[in-house]
Amino acid sequence: MKALSLKQPQAELILQDRKKIELRKWNTNLRGKFLIHASKNPDESAMKRFGFKDLPCGYILGEAELVDVKNYKGDKEEFEKDKGLHLATEDWWEFGFLGV
């Protein structure tokens, strides 16, 4: 099974179903279930922003399903509309991996 590494708290937010879109600069043809790996080093500013103090890092934490990829390139309006699903503050990402 494929795995996707994410910094904490992004991995936890996906597992809690609070984050439905993972943003990346690259596209993928992968669809289906994949493992969620929490990378070794958390994103400290995001940990504070979402109210987390300590989360497991360096482990496979669960699984999710990738159902589609959304291209945000040049579509700031669509990116802003989906803000509650991807929880990002930056607008330079191109592709949103849509999960269930």
Short mmCIF file of N, CA and C in Angstrom, two decimals:
data_model
loop_
_atom_site.label_atom_id
_atom_site.label_comp_id
_atom_site.label_asym_id
_atom_site.label_seq_id
_atom_site.Cartn_x
_atom_site.Cartn_y
_atom_site.Cartn_z
N MET A 1 0.85 -1.17 0.00
CA MET A 1 0.00 0.00 0.00
C MET A 1 0.90 1.24 0.00
N LYS A 2 0.52 2.26 -0.74
CA LYS A 2 1.25 3.52 -0.81
C LYS A 2 1.06 4.29 0.50
N ALA A 3 1.99 5.20 0.77
CA ALA A 3 1.90 6.05 1.96
C ALA A 3 2.20 7.49 1.57
N LEU A 4 1.64 8.42 2.31
CA LEU A 4 1.89 9.84 2.13
C LEU A 4 2.40 10.39 3.46
N SER A 5 3.58 11.01 3.44
CA SER A 5 4.13 11.62 4.65
C SER A 5 3.61 13.04 4.79
N LEU A 6 3.17 13.34 5.99
CA LEU A 6 2.64 14.66 6.31
C LEU A 6 3.23 15.11 7.63
N LYS A 7 3.49 16.39 7.75
CA LYS A 7 3.92 16.92 9.04
C LYS A 7 2.70 16.99 9.95
N GLN A 8 2.95 16.80 11.23
CA GLN A 8 1.90 17.04 12.20
C GLN A 8 1.72 18.55 12.32
N PRO A 9 0.53 19.07 12.47
CA PRO A 9 -0.72 18.38 12.76
C PRO A 9 -1.53 17.99 11.52
N GLN A 10 -0.98 18.15 10.31
CA GLN A 10 -1.76 17.84 9.11
C GLN A 10 -2.22 16.38 9.10
N ALA A 11 -1.35 15.46 9.49
CA ALA A 11 -1.74 14.04 9.54
C ALA A 11 -2.92 13.85 10.49
N GLU A 12 -2.84 14.44 11.66
CA GLU A 12 -3.90 14.30 12.66
C GLU A 12 -5.20 14.94 12.19
N LEU A 13 -5.12 16.09 11.54
CA LEU A 13 -6.32 16.77 11.05
C LEU A 13 -7.04 15.93 9.99
N ILE A 14 -6.29 15.23 9.16
CA ILE A 14 -6.91 14.33 8.18
C ILE A 14 -7.56 13.15 8.89
N LEU A 15 -6.86 12.57 9.85
CA LEU A 15 -7.42 11.43 10.59
C LEU A 15 -8.67 11.81 11.37
N GLN A 16 -8.73 13.05 11.87
CA GLN A 16 -9.90 13.53 12.60
C GLN A 16 -11.02 13.98 11.66
N ASP A 17 -10.79 13.90 10.37
CA ASP A 17 -11.76 14.31 9.34
C ASP A 17 -12.03 15.82 9.37
N ARG A 18 -11.09 16.58 9.91
CA ARG A 18 -11.20 18.04 9.91
C ARG A 18 -10.60 18.64 8.65
N LYS A 19 -9.71 17.90 8.00
CA LYS A 19 -9.06 18.35 6.77
C LYS A 19 -9.38 17.35 5.67
N LYS A 20 -10.05 17.83 4.63
CA LYS A 20 -10.50 16.94 3.55
C LYS A 20 -9.64 17.06 2.30
N ILE A 21 -8.84 18.12 2.18
CA ILE A 21 -8.01 18.33 1.00
C ILE A 21 -6.56 18.55 1.43
N GLU A 22 -5.65 17.73 0.93
CA GLU A 22 -4.22 17.90 1.17
C GLU A 22 -3.62 18.62 -0.03
N LEU A 23 -2.92 19.71 0.22
CA LEU A 23 -2.37 20.53 -0.86
C LEU A 23 -0.93 20.16 -1.17
N ARG A 24 -0.63 20.06 -2.44
CA ARG A 24 0.71 19.73 -2.92
C ARG A 24 1.02 20.55 -4.16
N LYS A 25 2.31 20.63 -4.50
CA LYS A 25 2.73 21.32 -5.72
C LYS A 25 2.71 20.38 -6.92
N TRP A 26 2.54 19.10 -6.69
CA TRP A 26 2.59 18.11 -7.76
C TRP A 26 1.28 17.36 -7.85
N ASN A 27 1.03 16.82 -9.03
CA ASN A 27 -0.17 16.04 -9.30
C ASN A 27 0.14 14.55 -9.10
N THR A 28 -0.89 13.73 -9.03
CA THR A 28 -0.72 12.29 -8.94
C THR A 28 -1.87 11.59 -9.64
N ASN A 29 -1.58 10.43 -10.19
CA ASN A 29 -2.63 9.58 -10.77
C ASN A 29 -3.16 8.58 -9.76
N LEU A 30 -2.55 8.53 -8.59
CA LEU A 30 -2.96 7.59 -7.55
C LEU A 30 -4.38 7.90 -7.08
N ARG A 31 -5.18 6.87 -6.96
CA ARG A 31 -6.51 6.97 -6.36
C ARG A 31 -6.67 5.75 -5.47
N GLY A 32 -7.46 5.89 -4.43
CA GLY A 32 -7.72 4.77 -3.54
C GLY A 32 -7.10 4.97 -2.17
N LYS A 33 -7.09 3.91 -1.39
CA LYS A 33 -6.60 3.98 0.00
C LYS A 33 -5.09 4.11 0.04
N PHE A 34 -4.62 4.85 1.04
CA PHE A 34 -3.19 5.02 1.27
C PHE A 34 -2.96 5.18 2.77
N LEU A 35 -1.74 4.93 3.20
CA LEU A 35 -1.38 5.08 4.61
C LEU A 35 -0.96 6.52 4.89
N ILE A 36 -1.27 6.98 6.09
CA ILE A 36 -0.86 8.31 6.53
C ILE A 36 0.32 8.16 7.47
N HIS A 37 1.45 8.73 7.06
CA HIS A 37 2.68 8.70 7.84
C HIS A 37 2.93 10.10 8.40
N ALA A 38 3.10 10.19 9.71
CA ALA A 38 3.45 11.47 10.33
C ALA A 38 4.97 11.60 10.30
N SER A 39 5.47 12.59 9.58
CA SER A 39 6.92 12.76 9.48
C SER A 39 7.51 13.08 10.84
N LYS A 40 8.83 12.97 10.93
CA LYS A 40 9.52 13.09 12.21
C LYS A 40 9.43 14.47 12.86
N ASN A 41 9.41 15.51 12.04
CA ASN A 41 9.41 16.87 12.58
C ASN A 41 8.08 17.56 12.32
N PRO A 42 7.40 18.00 13.39
CA PRO A 42 6.11 18.67 13.22
C PRO A 42 6.29 20.11 12.72
N ASP A 43 5.21 20.67 12.22
CA ASP A 43 5.14 22.08 11.85
C ASP A 43 4.70 22.83 13.11
N GLU A 44 5.66 23.41 13.81
CA GLU A 44 5.38 24.02 15.12
C GLU A 44 4.35 25.15 15.04
N SER A 45 4.41 25.97 14.01
CA SER A 45 3.44 27.07 13.91
C SER A 45 2.03 26.53 13.68
N ALA A 46 1.89 25.48 12.89
CA ALA A 46 0.57 24.87 12.68
C ALA A 46 0.09 24.16 13.94
N MET A 47 1.01 23.56 14.70
CA MET A 47 0.63 22.92 15.96
C MET A 47 -0.03 23.96 16.88
N LYS A 48 0.58 25.14 16.98
CA LYS A 48 0.02 26.21 17.81
C LYS A 48 -1.31 26.70 17.24
N ARG A 49 -1.36 26.90 15.93
CA ARG A 49 -2.56 27.44 15.29
C ARG A 49 -3.78 26.55 15.52
N PHE A 50 -3.58 25.23 15.54
CA PHE A 50 -4.69 24.30 15.73
C PHE A 50 -4.82 23.80 17.17
N GLY A 51 -4.01 24.31 18.08
CA GLY A 51 -4.15 24.00 19.50
C GLY A 51 -3.60 22.65 19.93
N PHE A 52 -2.63 22.12 19.19
CA PHE A 52 -2.00 20.85 19.58
C PHE A 52 -0.68 21.12 20.28
N LYS A 53 -0.40 20.34 21.34
CA LYS A 53 0.88 20.48 22.04
C LYS A 53 1.82 19.33 21.72
N ASP A 54 1.28 18.13 21.61
CA ASP A 54 2.12 16.95 21.39
C ASP A 54 1.34 15.93 20.58
N LEU A 55 1.90 15.54 19.44
CA LEU A 55 1.29 14.52 18.59
C LEU A 55 2.37 13.52 18.18
N PRO A 56 2.00 12.27 17.92
CA PRO A 56 3.00 11.28 17.51
C PRO A 56 3.63 11.64 16.16
N CYS A 57 4.93 11.46 16.07
CA CYS A 57 5.68 11.74 14.84
C CYS A 57 6.56 10.54 14.52
N GLY A 58 6.81 10.32 13.23
CA GLY A 58 7.69 9.24 12.80
C GLY A 58 7.00 7.89 12.68
N TYR A 59 5.68 7.88 12.60
CA TYR A 59 4.92 6.63 12.56
C TYR A 59 3.84 6.66 11.49
N ILE A 60 3.39 5.47 11.08
CA ILE A 60 2.16 5.32 10.30
C ILE A 60 1.02 5.43 11.30
N LEU A 61 0.09 6.34 11.06
CA LEU A 61 -0.97 6.60 12.03
C LEU A 61 -2.34 6.09 11.61
N GLY A 62 -2.52 5.82 10.34
CA GLY A 62 -3.83 5.38 9.87
C GLY A 62 -3.87 5.36 8.37
N GLU A 63 -5.09 5.35 7.84
CA GLU A 63 -5.23 5.36 6.39
C GLU A 63 -6.34 6.32 5.98
N ALA A 64 -6.30 6.70 4.73
CA ALA A 64 -7.31 7.58 4.14
C ALA A 64 -7.52 7.12 2.71
N GLU A 65 -8.43 7.78 2.02
CA GLU A 65 -8.69 7.43 0.63
C GLU A 65 -8.62 8.68 -0.24
N LEU A 66 -7.85 8.60 -1.30
CA LEU A 66 -7.74 9.68 -2.28
C LEU A 66 -8.74 9.42 -3.39
N VAL A 67 -9.70 10.33 -3.55
CA VAL A 67 -10.75 10.11 -4.55
C VAL A 67 -10.58 10.96 -5.80
N ASP A 68 -9.86 12.07 -5.70
CA ASP A 68 -9.68 12.93 -6.87
C ASP A 68 -8.59 13.95 -6.58
N VAL A 69 -8.15 14.65 -7.62
CA VAL A 69 -7.19 15.74 -7.49
C VAL A 69 -7.80 16.97 -8.13
N LYS A 70 -7.76 18.08 -7.43
CA LYS A 70 -8.32 19.34 -7.91
C LYS A 70 -7.17 20.28 -8.24
N ASN A 71 -7.19 20.87 -9.43
CA ASN A 71 -6.13 21.80 -9.85
C ASN A 71 -6.56 23.23 -9.52
N TYR A 72 -5.85 23.86 -8.58
CA TYR A 72 -6.15 25.24 -8.19
C TYR A 72 -5.34 26.27 -8.96
N LYS A 73 -4.45 25.84 -9.83
CA LYS A 73 -3.55 26.76 -10.53
C LYS A 73 -4.34 27.87 -11.21
N GLY A 74 -4.06 29.11 -10.81
CA GLY A 74 -4.70 30.27 -11.41
C GLY A 74 -6.14 30.48 -11.00
N ASP A 75 -6.66 29.74 -10.01
CA ASP A 75 -8.05 29.88 -9.60
C ASP A 75 -8.14 30.19 -8.11
N LYS A 76 -7.75 31.41 -7.76
CA LYS A 76 -7.73 31.83 -6.36
C LYS A 76 -9.12 31.78 -5.74
N GLU A 77 -10.14 32.10 -6.52
CA GLU A 77 -11.51 32.08 -6.01
C GLU A 77 -11.91 30.68 -5.55
N GLU A 78 -11.59 29.68 -6.34
CA GLU A 78 -11.91 28.29 -5.97
C GLU A 78 -11.09 27.85 -4.75
N PHE A 79 -9.82 28.27 -4.70
CA PHE A 79 -8.96 27.97 -3.56
C PHE A 79 -9.57 28.54 -2.28
N GLU A 80 -10.00 29.80 -2.33
CA GLU A 80 -10.60 30.46 -1.16
C GLU A 80 -11.91 29.78 -0.77
N LYS A 81 -12.70 29.38 -1.75
CA LYS A 81 -13.97 28.71 -1.48
C LYS A 81 -13.76 27.42 -0.70
N ASP A 82 -12.69 26.71 -0.99
CA ASP A 82 -12.40 25.43 -0.33
C ASP A 82 -11.56 25.57 0.94
N LYS A 83 -11.33 26.78 1.40
CA LYS A 83 -10.43 27.02 2.54
C LYS A 83 -10.77 26.18 3.78
N GLY A 84 -12.03 25.98 4.05
CA GLY A 84 -12.43 25.18 5.20
C GLY A 84 -12.14 23.70 5.04
N LEU A 85 -11.83 23.28 3.83
CA LEU A 85 -11.52 21.87 3.57
C LEU A 85 -10.03 21.59 3.56
N HIS A 86 -9.22 22.59 3.16
CA HIS A 86 -7.77 22.35 3.13
C HIS A 86 -7.05 23.05 4.27
N LEU A 87 -7.67 24.02 4.92
CA LEU A 87 -7.15 24.69 6.12
C LEU A 87 -5.83 25.42 5.89
N ALA A 88 -5.49 25.75 4.65
CA ALA A 88 -4.21 26.39 4.35
C ALA A 88 -4.29 27.90 4.49
N THR A 89 -3.16 28.50 4.78
CA THR A 89 -3.07 29.95 4.84
C THR A 89 -2.38 30.51 3.61
N GLU A 90 -1.57 29.71 2.93
CA GLU A 90 -0.87 30.16 1.73
C GLU A 90 -1.72 29.87 0.51
N ASP A 91 -1.47 30.60 -0.58
CA ASP A 91 -2.27 30.37 -1.79
C ASP A 91 -1.41 29.98 -2.98
N TRP A 92 -0.23 29.43 -2.75
CA TRP A 92 0.66 29.09 -3.85
C TRP A 92 0.61 27.63 -4.24
N TRP A 93 -0.22 26.86 -3.63
CA TRP A 93 -0.34 25.44 -3.97
C TRP A 93 -1.14 25.28 -5.24
N GLU A 94 -0.84 24.24 -6.01
CA GLU A 94 -1.54 24.02 -7.28
C GLU A 94 -2.57 22.91 -7.22
N PHE A 95 -2.28 21.83 -6.51
CA PHE A 95 -3.14 20.65 -6.57
C PHE A 95 -3.70 20.31 -5.19
N GLY A 96 -4.99 20.01 -5.14
CA GLY A 96 -5.63 19.58 -3.91
C GLY A 96 -6.03 18.12 -4.02
N PHE A 97 -5.51 17.28 -3.15
CA PHE A 97 -5.85 15.86 -3.14
C PHE A 97 -7.12 15.70 -2.32
N LEU A 98 -8.20 15.28 -2.93
CA LEU A 98 -9.50 15.19 -2.27
C LEU A 98 -9.69 13.82 -1.66
N GLY A 99 -9.99 13.79 -0.37
CA GLY A 99 -10.17 12.53 0.33
C GLY A 99 -11.59 12.37 0.83
N VAL A 100 -11.84 11.20 1.38
CA VAL A 100 -13.14 10.93 1.99
C VAL A 100 -12.93 10.43 3.40
#
